[in-house]
Structures are given as structure tokens and as C-alpha cells.
Amino acid sequence: MKLLVAACAVCMFLSCVKDPDHHVRVRNLSEHPITILIDDTIRFDSIAVQQKSVYKSIQEGSHQVGGDYFGNFVVEGTGTHKWTIEILDDGMNLVED
């Protein structure tokens, strides 16, 4: 009986553990419209100056940015996280929203 209760408790605990849920968007703080590509799979097309894209789902880990700007960033953490890549004329920043 104790074994059954312990097994049920472990199952309940494991079912409550959530996988990380990350989303990313791009904010264009440069002087020109931009297109950004992340890991050759997530594309943000024609983001106007001073505008933000919609959020798109992204896996936890290290990522490469391509398109009109180049760089690297890492997203990590348990639970739900939303990130913004701020594109500047001289680089980029990753900010958690």
C-alpha cells in the first residue's frame, strides 16, 4: 500500500513539471527596415523602423541570428519566458520581457 501511494505521488509530481516555454520577437531600433533569421528556421520579415514583430516559439538553448544582422544569443530558464531581440545600428541586445 505504501509503495502504491509513493508511486502515485511521484507520478503526480512528474505530471506537474512543465517543460520550458520560450518565445522571441524582434524590435527594430535601427534606422532601416530589417529581416532577421534565427537558426535558418525562424524568420521575421520586413520589420519597420521602431516596430516590433509578433512573438514566435523558440527552443531553449544557443541560437544564431542571420539576415540583415548577425549575432548569437542563449535562451534558458524553467517556466514561460518571452524575449525581445533589440536590433540597433551597431549590434543587438536580448531582453527578457
PDB file of N, CA and C in Angstrom:
ATOM      1  N   MET A   1       0.827  -1.198   0.000  1.00  0.00           N
ATOM      2  CA  MET A   1       0.000   0.000   0.000  1.00  0.00           C
ATOM      3  C   MET A   1       0.868   1.257   0.000  1.00  0.00           C
ATOM      4  N   LYS A   2       1.916   1.271   0.849  1.00  0.00           N
ATOM      5  CA  LYS A   2       2.806   2.432   0.899  1.00  0.00           C
ATOM      6  C   LYS A   2       3.505   2.639  -0.437  1.00  0.00           C
ATOM      7  N   LEU A   3       3.843   1.528  -1.080  1.00  0.00           N
ATOM      8  CA  LEU A   3       4.506   1.611  -2.381  1.00  0.00           C
ATOM      9  C   LEU A   3       3.575   2.227  -3.424  1.00  0.00           C
ATOM     10  N   LEU A   4       2.310   1.864  -3.381  1.00  0.00           N
ATOM     11  CA  LEU A   4       1.333   2.417  -4.310  1.00  0.00           C
ATOM     12  C   LEU A   4       1.157   3.920  -4.090  1.00  0.00           C
ATOM     13  N   VAL A   5       1.068   4.344  -2.844  1.00  0.00           N
ATOM     14  CA  VAL A   5       0.934   5.768  -2.524  1.00  0.00           C
ATOM     15  C   VAL A   5       2.170   6.535  -2.983  1.00  0.00           C
ATOM     16  N   ALA A   6       3.356   5.975  -2.748  1.00  0.00           N
ATOM     17  CA  ALA A   6       4.599   6.625  -3.175  1.00  0.00           C
ATOM     18  C   ALA A   6       4.658   6.735  -4.694  1.00  0.00           C
ATOM     19  N   ALA A   7       4.255   5.684  -5.398  1.00  0.00           N
ATOM     20  CA  ALA A   7       4.262   5.708  -6.862  1.00  0.00           C
ATOM     21  C   ALA A   7       3.286   6.760  -7.390  1.00  0.00           C
ATOM     22  N   CYS A   8       2.124   6.854  -6.781  1.00  0.00           N
ATOM     23  CA  CYS A   8       1.139   7.871  -7.190  1.00  0.00           C
ATOM     24  C   CYS A   8       1.671   9.277  -6.938  1.00  0.00           C
ATOM     25  N   ALA A   9       2.340   9.475  -5.817  1.00  0.00           N
ATOM     26  CA  ALA A   9       2.902  10.794  -5.500  1.00  0.00           C
ATOM     27  C   ALA A   9       3.965  11.186  -6.519  1.00  0.00           C
ATOM     28  N   VAL A  10       4.812  10.251  -6.895  1.00  0.00           N
ATOM     29  CA  VAL A  10       5.849  10.530  -7.897  1.00  0.00           C
ATOM     30  C   VAL A  10       5.210  10.861  -9.242  1.00  0.00           C
ATOM     31  N   CYS A  11       4.205  10.108  -9.647  1.00  0.00           N
ATOM     32  CA  CYS A  11       3.515  10.373 -10.917  1.00  0.00           C
ATOM     33  C   CYS A  11       2.865  11.751 -10.921  1.00  0.00           C
ATOM     34  N   MET A  12       2.237  12.126  -9.818  1.00  0.00           N
ATOM     35  CA  MET A  12       1.601  13.442  -9.737  1.00  0.00           C
ATOM     36  C   MET A  12       2.644  14.550  -9.824  1.00  0.00           C
ATOM     37  N   PHE A  13       3.776  14.380  -9.147  1.00  0.00           N
ATOM     38  CA  PHE A  13       4.838  15.382  -9.190  1.00  0.00           C
ATOM     39  C   PHE A  13       5.376  15.535 -10.603  1.00  0.00           C
ATOM     40  N   LEU A  14       5.651  14.427 -11.263  1.00  0.00           N
ATOM     41  CA  LEU A  14       6.212  14.487 -12.612  1.00  0.00           C
ATOM     42  C   LEU A  14       5.225  15.067 -13.619  1.00  0.00           C
ATOM     43  N   SER A  15       3.943  14.850 -13.420  1.00  0.00           N
ATOM     44  CA  SER A  15       2.956  15.394 -14.347  1.00  0.00           C
ATOM     45  C   SER A  15       2.801  16.902 -14.188  1.00  0.00           C
ATOM     46  N   CYS A  16       3.209  17.450 -13.048  1.00  0.00           N
ATOM     47  CA  CYS A  16       3.105  18.888 -12.805  1.00  0.00           C
ATOM     48  C   CYS A  16       4.330  19.663 -13.290  1.00  0.00           C
ATOM     49  N   VAL A  17       5.423  18.971 -13.569  1.00  0.00           N
ATOM     50  CA  VAL A  17       6.642  19.640 -14.023  1.00  0.00           C
ATOM     51  C   VAL A  17       6.446  20.051 -15.473  1.00  0.00           C
ATOM     52  N   LYS A  18       6.581  21.339 -15.759  1.00  0.00           N
ATOM     53  CA  LYS A  18       6.373  21.854 -17.109  1.00  0.00           C
ATOM     54  C   LYS A  18       7.691  21.965 -17.852  1.00  0.00           C
ATOM     55  N   ASP A  19       7.630  21.704 -19.147  1.00  0.00           N
ATOM     56  CA  ASP A  19       8.782  21.961 -19.998  1.00  0.00           C
ATOM     57  C   ASP A  19       8.924  23.468 -20.168  1.00  0.00           C
ATOM     58  N   PRO A  20      10.138  23.942 -20.402  1.00  0.00           N
ATOM     59  CA  PRO A  20      10.316  25.372 -20.654  1.00  0.00           C
ATOM     60  C   PRO A  20       9.507  25.805 -21.879  1.00  0.00           C
ATOM     61  N   ASP A  21       8.976  27.006 -21.836  1.00  0.00           N
ATOM     62  CA  ASP A  21       8.173  27.557 -22.927  1.00  0.00           C
ATOM     63  C   ASP A  21       8.732  28.936 -23.246  1.00  0.00           C
ATOM     64  N   HIS A  22       9.480  29.043 -24.342  1.00  0.00           N
ATOM     65  CA  HIS A  22      10.147  30.289 -24.703  1.00  0.00           C
ATOM     66  C   HIS A  22       9.569  30.851 -26.000  1.00  0.00           C
ATOM     67  N   HIS A  23       9.447  32.179 -26.040  1.00  0.00           N
ATOM     68  CA  HIS A  23       9.010  32.887 -27.244  1.00  0.00           C
ATOM     69  C   HIS A  23       9.929  34.082 -27.459  1.00  0.00           C
ATOM     70  N   VAL A  24      10.149  34.419 -28.724  1.00  0.00           N
ATOM     71  CA  VAL A  24      11.050  35.520 -29.058  1.00  0.00           C
ATOM     72  C   VAL A  24      10.384  36.420 -30.102  1.00  0.00           C
ATOM     73  N   ARG A  25      10.709  37.700 -30.038  1.00  0.00           N
ATOM     74  CA  ARG A  25      10.281  38.659 -31.054  1.00  0.00           C
ATOM     75  C   ARG A  25      11.463  39.579 -31.331  1.00  0.00           C
ATOM     76  N   VAL A  26      11.333  40.406 -32.367  1.00  0.00           N
ATOM     77  CA  VAL A  26      12.397  41.337 -32.748  1.00  0.00           C
ATOM     78  C   VAL A  26      11.852  42.757 -32.686  1.00  0.00           C
ATOM     79  N   ARG A  27      12.638  43.649 -32.103  1.00  0.00           N
ATOM     80  CA  ARG A  27      12.309  45.080 -32.074  1.00  0.00           C
ATOM     81  C   ARG A  27      13.377  45.801 -32.885  1.00  0.00           C
ATOM     82  N   ASN A  28      12.953  46.547 -33.882  1.00  0.00           N
ATOM     83  CA  ASN A  28      13.879  47.226 -34.782  1.00  0.00           C
ATOM     84  C   ASN A  28      14.158  48.643 -34.286  1.00  0.00           C
ATOM     85  N   LEU A  29      15.329  48.837 -33.694  1.00  0.00           N
ATOM     86  CA  LEU A  29      15.751  50.163 -33.242  1.00  0.00           C
ATOM     87  C   LEU A  29      16.815  50.745 -34.173  1.00  0.00           C
ATOM     88  N   SER A  30      16.991  50.127 -35.335  1.00  0.00           N
ATOM     89  CA  SER A  30      17.954  50.635 -36.314  1.00  0.00           C
ATOM     90  C   SER A  30      17.278  51.705 -37.172  1.00  0.00           C
ATOM     91  N   GLU A  31      18.008  52.214 -38.144  1.00  0.00           N
ATOM     92  CA  GLU A  31      17.475  53.282 -38.999  1.00  0.00           C
ATOM     93  C   GLU A  31      16.877  52.769 -40.300  1.00  0.00           C
ATOM     94  N   HIS A  32      16.800  51.438 -40.468  1.00  0.00           N
ATOM     95  CA  HIS A  32      16.305  50.861 -41.718  1.00  0.00           C
ATOM     96  C   HIS A  32      15.404  49.664 -41.420  1.00  0.00           C
ATOM     97  N   PRO A  33      14.452  49.364 -42.304  1.00  0.00           N
ATOM     98  CA  PRO A  33      13.677  48.130 -42.153  1.00  0.00           C
ATOM     99  C   PRO A  33      14.619  46.923 -42.199  1.00  0.00           C
ATOM    100  N   ILE A  34      14.293  45.867 -41.452  1.00  0.00           N
ATOM    101  CA  ILE A  34      15.194  44.716 -41.362  1.00  0.00           C
ATOM    102  C   ILE A  34      14.441  43.401 -41.541  1.00  0.00           C
ATOM    103  N   THR A  35      15.193  42.378 -41.931  1.00  0.00           N
ATOM    104  CA  THR A  35      14.735  40.995 -41.946  1.00  0.00           C
ATOM    105  C   THR A  35      15.719  40.197 -41.106  1.00  0.00           C
ATOM    106  N   ILE A  36      15.196  39.406 -40.178  1.00  0.00           N
ATOM    107  CA  ILE A  36      16.035  38.623 -39.266  1.00  0.00           C
ATOM    108  C   ILE A  36      15.672  37.145 -39.401  1.00  0.00           C
ATOM    109  N   LEU A  37      16.695  36.303 -39.411  1.00  0.00           N
ATOM    110  CA  LEU A  37      16.535  34.861 -39.490  1.00  0.00           C
ATOM    111  C   LEU A  37      17.260  34.233 -38.299  1.00  0.00           C
ATOM    112  N   ILE A  38      16.560  33.398 -37.540  1.00  0.00           N
ATOM    113  CA  ILE A  38      17.161  32.734 -36.382  1.00  0.00           C
ATOM    114  C   ILE A  38      17.291  31.249 -36.694  1.00  0.00           C
ATOM    115  N   ASP A  39      18.516  30.750 -36.636  1.00  0.00           N
ATOM    116  CA  ASP A  39      18.817  29.329 -36.872  1.00  0.00           C
ATOM    117  C   ASP A  39      18.278  28.819 -38.209  1.00  0.00           C
ATOM    118  N   ASP A  40      18.155  29.662 -39.189  1.00  0.00           N
ATOM    119  CA  ASP A  40      17.646  29.283 -40.518  1.00  0.00           C
ATOM    120  C   ASP A  40      16.221  28.741 -40.487  1.00  0.00           C
ATOM    121  N   THR A  41      15.501  28.890 -39.376  1.00  0.00           N
ATOM    122  CA  THR A  41      14.150  28.331 -39.284  1.00  0.00           C
ATOM    123  C   THR A  41      13.089  29.339 -38.849  1.00  0.00           C
ATOM    124  N   ILE A  42      13.461  30.340 -38.083  1.00  0.00           N
ATOM    125  CA  ILE A  42      12.501  31.335 -37.600  1.00  0.00           C
ATOM    126  C   ILE A  42      12.787  32.638 -38.330  1.00  0.00           C
ATOM    127  N   ARG A  43      11.820  33.097 -39.112  1.00  0.00           N
ATOM    128  CA  ARG A  43      12.034  34.264 -39.973  1.00  0.00           C
ATOM    129  C   ARG A  43      11.122  35.417 -39.552  1.00  0.00           C
ATOM    130  N   PHE A  44      11.724  36.600 -39.440  1.00  0.00           N
ATOM    131  CA  PHE A  44      10.994  37.839 -39.173  1.00  0.00           C
ATOM    132  C   PHE A  44      11.239  38.749 -40.376  1.00  0.00           C
ATOM    133  N   ASP A  45      10.224  38.937 -41.212  1.00  0.00           N
ATOM    134  CA  ASP A  45      10.368  39.687 -42.466  1.00  0.00           C
ATOM    135  C   ASP A  45       9.978  41.144 -42.326  1.00  0.00           C
ATOM    136  N   SER A  46      10.779  42.007 -42.920  1.00  0.00           N
ATOM    137  CA  SER A  46      10.459  43.429 -43.116  1.00  0.00           C
ATOM    138  C   SER A  46       9.890  44.104 -41.870  1.00  0.00           C
ATOM    139  N   ILE A  47      10.671  44.136 -40.818  1.00  0.00           N
ATOM    140  CA  ILE A  47      10.252  44.832 -39.598  1.00  0.00           C
ATOM    141  C   ILE A  47      10.595  46.306 -39.773  1.00  0.00           C
ATOM    142  N   ALA A  48       9.591  47.145 -39.735  1.00  0.00           N
ATOM    143  CA  ALA A  48       9.777  48.581 -39.952  1.00  0.00           C
ATOM    144  C   ALA A  48      10.543  49.209 -38.789  1.00  0.00           C
ATOM    145  N   VAL A  49      11.091  50.377 -39.035  1.00  0.00           N
ATOM    146  CA  VAL A  49      11.838  51.123 -38.020  1.00  0.00           C
ATOM    147  C   VAL A  49      10.925  51.412 -36.826  1.00  0.00           C
ATOM    148  N   GLN A  50      11.446  51.200 -35.622  1.00  0.00           N
ATOM    149  CA  GLN A  50      10.745  51.431 -34.354  1.00  0.00           C
ATOM    150  C   GLN A  50       9.528  50.518 -34.152  1.00  0.00           C
ATOM    151  N   GLN A  51       9.486  49.384 -34.851  1.00  0.00           N
ATOM    152  CA  GLN A  51       8.375  48.441 -34.706  1.00  0.00           C
ATOM    153  C   GLN A  51       8.862  47.125 -34.117  1.00  0.00           C
ATOM    154  N   LYS A  52       7.910  46.337 -33.578  1.00  0.00           N
ATOM    155  CA  LYS A  52       8.191  45.015 -33.020  1.00  0.00           C
ATOM    156  C   LYS A  52       7.448  43.972 -33.836  1.00  0.00           C
ATOM    157  N   SER A  53       8.035  42.794 -33.924  1.00  0.00           N
ATOM    158  CA  SER A  53       7.367  41.672 -34.578  1.00  0.00           C
ATOM    159  C   SER A  53       6.428  40.989 -33.580  1.00  0.00           C
ATOM    160  N   VAL A  54       5.732  39.988 -34.051  1.00  0.00           N
ATOM    161  CA  VAL A  54       4.944  39.130 -33.164  1.00  0.00           C
ATOM    162  C   VAL A  54       5.900  38.137 -32.506  1.00  0.00           C
ATOM    163  N   TYR A  55       5.474  37.541 -31.401  1.00  0.00           N
ATOM    164  CA  TYR A  55       6.276  36.506 -30.747  1.00  0.00           C
ATOM    165  C   TYR A  55       6.196  35.211 -31.554  1.00  0.00           C
ATOM    166  N   LYS A  56       7.318  34.492 -31.584  1.00  0.00           N
ATOM    167  CA  LYS A  56       7.367  33.168 -32.196  1.00  0.00           C
ATOM    168  C   LYS A  56       8.033  32.217 -31.213  1.00  0.00           C
ATOM    169  N   SER A  57       7.581  30.978 -31.221  1.00  0.00           N
ATOM    170  CA  SER A  57       8.112  29.967 -30.312  1.00  0.00           C
ATOM    171  C   SER A  57       9.556  29.633 -30.663  1.00  0.00           C
ATOM    172  N   ILE A  58      10.380  29.392 -29.628  1.00  0.00           N
ATOM    173  CA  ILE A  58      11.787  29.064 -29.824  1.00  0.00           C
ATOM    174  C   ILE A  58      12.207  28.056 -28.761  1.00  0.00           C
ATOM    175  N   GLN A  59      13.107  27.172 -29.130  1.00  0.00           N
ATOM    176  CA  GLN A  59      13.611  26.167 -28.197  1.00  0.00           C
ATOM    177  C   GLN A  59      14.634  26.776 -27.249  1.00  0.00           C
ATOM    178  N   GLU A  60      14.754  26.195 -26.076  1.00  0.00           N
ATOM    179  CA  GLU A  60      15.779  26.611 -25.129  1.00  0.00           C
ATOM    180  C   GLU A  60      17.147  26.243 -25.697  1.00  0.00           C
ATOM    181  N   GLY A  61      18.137  27.118 -25.486  1.00  0.00           N
ATOM    182  CA  GLY A  61      19.497  26.830 -25.926  1.00  0.00           C
ATOM    183  C   GLY A  61      20.140  27.993 -26.646  1.00  0.00           C
ATOM    184  N   SER A  62      21.221  27.687 -27.360  1.00  0.00           N
ATOM    185  CA  SER A  62      22.003  28.690 -28.083  1.00  0.00           C
ATOM    186  C   SER A  62      21.453  28.847 -29.501  1.00  0.00           C
ATOM    187  N   HIS A  63      21.411  30.096 -29.981  1.00  0.00           N
ATOM    188  CA  HIS A  63      20.841  30.380 -31.301  1.00  0.00           C
ATOM    189  C   HIS A  63      21.713  31.369 -32.064  1.00  0.00           C
ATOM    190  N   GLN A  64      21.664  31.255 -33.408  1.00  0.00           N
ATOM    191  CA  GLN A  64      22.400  32.169 -34.277  1.00  0.00           C
ATOM    192  C   GLN A  64      21.424  33.062 -35.029  1.00  0.00           C
ATOM    193  N   VAL A  65      21.776  34.338 -35.112  1.00  0.00           N
ATOM    194  CA  VAL A  65      20.971  35.324 -35.823  1.00  0.00           C
ATOM    195  C   VAL A  65      21.633  35.608 -37.164  1.00  0.00           C
ATOM    196  N   GLY A  66      20.829  35.646 -38.207  1.00  0.00           N
ATOM    197  CA  GLY A  66      21.311  35.994 -39.539  1.00  0.00           C
ATOM    198  C   GLY A  66      20.331  36.942 -40.195  1.00  0.00           C
ATOM    199  N   GLY A  67      20.527  37.175 -41.470  1.00  0.00           N
ATOM    200  CA  GLY A  67      19.703  38.130 -42.199  1.00  0.00           C
ATOM    201  C   GLY A  67      20.453  39.434 -42.317  1.00  0.00           C
ATOM    202  N   ASP A  68      19.814  40.537 -41.952  1.00  0.00           N
ATOM    203  CA  ASP A  68      20.453  41.855 -42.046  1.00  0.00           C
ATOM    204  C   ASP A  68      21.444  42.110 -40.915  1.00  0.00           C
ATOM    205  N   TYR A  69      21.364  41.365 -39.828  1.00  0.00           N
ATOM    206  CA  TYR A  69      22.294  41.486 -38.695  1.00  0.00           C
ATOM    207  C   TYR A  69      22.718  40.087 -38.274  1.00  0.00           C
ATOM    208  N   PHE A  70      23.894  39.990 -37.658  1.00  0.00           N
ATOM    209  CA  PHE A  70      24.419  38.697 -37.241  1.00  0.00           C
ATOM    210  C   PHE A  70      24.782  38.724 -35.764  1.00  0.00           C
ATOM    211  N   GLY A  71      24.602  37.600 -35.100  1.00  0.00           N
ATOM    212  CA  GLY A  71      24.968  37.502 -33.693  1.00  0.00           C
ATOM    213  C   GLY A  71      24.531  36.168 -33.123  1.00  0.00           C
ATOM    214  N   ASN A  72      24.719  36.019 -31.835  1.00  0.00           N
ATOM    215  CA  ASN A  72      24.346  34.805 -31.105  1.00  0.00           C
ATOM    216  C   ASN A  72      23.637  35.197 -29.821  1.00  0.00           C
ATOM    217  N   PHE A  73      22.774  34.315 -29.339  1.00  0.00           N
ATOM    218  CA  PHE A  73      22.152  34.526 -28.041  1.00  0.00           C
ATOM    219  C   PHE A  73      21.729  33.184 -27.468  1.00  0.00           C
ATOM    220  N   VAL A  74      21.462  33.167 -26.171  1.00  0.00           N
ATOM    221  CA  VAL A  74      21.045  31.954 -25.469  1.00  0.00           C
ATOM    222  C   VAL A  74      19.763  32.255 -24.711  1.00  0.00           C
ATOM    223  N   VAL A  75      18.775  31.364 -24.832  1.00  0.00           N
ATOM    224  CA  VAL A  75      17.568  31.456 -24.011  1.00  0.00           C
ATOM    225  C   VAL A  75      17.532  30.229 -23.111  1.00  0.00           C
ATOM    226  N   GLU A  76      17.249  30.466 -21.838  1.00  0.00           N
ATOM    227  CA  GLU A  76      17.164  29.362 -20.893  1.00  0.00           C
ATOM    228  C   GLU A  76      16.311  29.775 -19.705  1.00  0.00           C
ATOM    229  N   GLY A  77      15.854  28.787 -18.986  1.00  0.00           N
ATOM    230  CA  GLY A  77      15.057  29.025 -17.794  1.00  0.00           C
ATOM    231  C   GLY A  77      13.835  28.136 -17.773  1.00  0.00           C
ATOM    232  N   THR A  78      13.385  27.784 -16.587  1.00  0.00           N
ATOM    233  CA  THR A  78      12.198  26.957 -16.453  1.00  0.00           C
ATOM    234  C   THR A  78      10.962  27.835 -16.518  1.00  0.00           C
ATOM    235  N   GLY A  79       9.858  27.248 -16.897  1.00  0.00           N
ATOM    236  CA  GLY A  79       8.617  28.004 -16.985  1.00  0.00           C
ATOM    237  C   GLY A  79       8.486  28.727 -18.313  1.00  0.00           C
ATOM    238  N   THR A  80       7.649  29.750 -18.332  1.00  0.00           N
ATOM    239  CA  THR A  80       7.377  30.515 -19.548  1.00  0.00           C
ATOM    240  C   THR A  80       8.205  31.788 -19.564  1.00  0.00           C
ATOM    241  N   HIS A  81       8.856  32.043 -20.694  1.00  0.00           N
ATOM    242  CA  HIS A  81       9.676  33.246 -20.854  1.00  0.00           C
ATOM    243  C   HIS A  81       9.401  33.866 -22.218  1.00  0.00           C
ATOM    244  N   LYS A  82       9.353  35.191 -22.253  1.00  0.00           N
ATOM    245  CA  LYS A  82       9.235  35.938 -23.508  1.00  0.00           C
ATOM    246  C   LYS A  82      10.453  36.833 -23.628  1.00  0.00           C
ATOM    247  N   TRP A  83      11.069  36.813 -24.802  1.00  0.00           N
ATOM    248  CA  TRP A  83      12.311  37.528 -25.059  1.00  0.00           C
ATOM    249  C   TRP A  83      12.124  38.482 -26.228  1.00  0.00           C
ATOM    250  N   THR A  84      12.859  39.600 -26.195  1.00  0.00           N
ATOM    251  CA  THR A  84      12.896  40.535 -27.317  1.00  0.00           C
ATOM    252  C   THR A  84      14.344  40.735 -27.731  1.00  0.00           C
ATOM    253  N   ILE A  85      14.598  40.545 -29.020  1.00  0.00           N
ATOM    254  CA  ILE A  85      15.910  40.864 -29.583  1.00  0.00           C
ATOM    255  C   ILE A  85      15.815  42.294 -30.089  1.00  0.00           C
ATOM    256  N   GLU A  86      16.557  43.193 -29.478  1.00  0.00           N
ATOM    257  CA  GLU A  86      16.577  44.593 -29.905  1.00  0.00           C
ATOM    258  C   GLU A  86      17.713  44.771 -30.903  1.00  0.00           C
ATOM    259  N   ILE A  87      17.364  45.161 -32.115  1.00  0.00           N
ATOM    260  CA  ILE A  87      18.356  45.376 -33.165  1.00  0.00           C
ATOM    261  C   ILE A  87      18.693  46.859 -33.212  1.00  0.00           C
ATOM    262  N   LEU A  88      19.972  47.159 -33.004  1.00  0.00           N
ATOM    263  CA  LEU A  88      20.492  48.526 -33.051  1.00  0.00           C
ATOM    264  C   LEU A  88      21.379  48.658 -34.285  1.00  0.00           C
ATOM    265  N   ASP A  89      21.715  49.879 -34.673  1.00  0.00           N
ATOM    266  CA  ASP A  89      22.604  50.064 -35.819  1.00  0.00           C
ATOM    267  C   ASP A  89      23.974  49.437 -35.587  1.00  0.00           C
ATOM    268  N   ASP A  90      24.411  49.352 -34.335  1.00  0.00           N
ATOM    269  CA  ASP A  90      25.754  48.840 -34.047  1.00  0.00           C
ATOM    270  C   ASP A  90      25.748  47.516 -33.280  1.00  0.00           C
ATOM    271  N   GLY A  91      24.643  46.769 -33.309  1.00  0.00           N
ATOM    272  CA  GLY A  91      24.610  45.487 -32.620  1.00  0.00           C
ATOM    273  C   GLY A  91      23.209  45.080 -32.221  1.00  0.00           C
ATOM    274  N   MET A  92      23.134  44.187 -31.237  1.00  0.00           N
ATOM    275  CA  MET A  92      21.832  43.711 -30.775  1.00  0.00           C
ATOM    276  C   MET A  92      21.896  43.359 -29.296  1.00  0.00           C
ATOM    277  N   ASN A  93      20.730  43.405 -28.647  1.00  0.00           N
ATOM    278  CA  ASN A  93      20.594  43.042 -27.236  1.00  0.00           C
ATOM    279  C   ASN A  93      19.453  42.051 -27.102  1.00  0.00           C
ATOM    280  N   LEU A  94      19.575  41.123 -26.160  1.00  0.00           N
ATOM    281  CA  LEU A  94      18.485  40.224 -25.823  1.00  0.00           C
ATOM    282  C   LEU A  94      17.930  40.653 -24.476  1.00  0.00           C
ATOM    283  N   VAL A  95      16.627  40.935 -24.426  1.00  0.00           N
ATOM    284  CA  VAL A  95      15.977  41.430 -23.217  1.00  0.00           C
ATOM    285  C   VAL A  95      14.817  40.502 -22.887  1.00  0.00           C
ATOM    286  N   GLU A  96      14.711  40.112 -21.615  1.00  0.00           N
ATOM    287  CA  GLU A  96      13.552  39.328 -21.204  1.00  0.00           C
ATOM    288  C   GLU A  96      12.409  40.276 -20.870  1.00  0.00           C
ATOM    289  N   ASP A  97      11.249  40.006 -21.462  1.00  0.00           N
ATOM    290  CA  ASP A  97      10.074  40.864 -21.248  1.00  0.00           C
ATOM    291  C   ASP A  97       9.372  40.509 -19.952  1.00  0.00           C
TER     292      ASP A  97
END
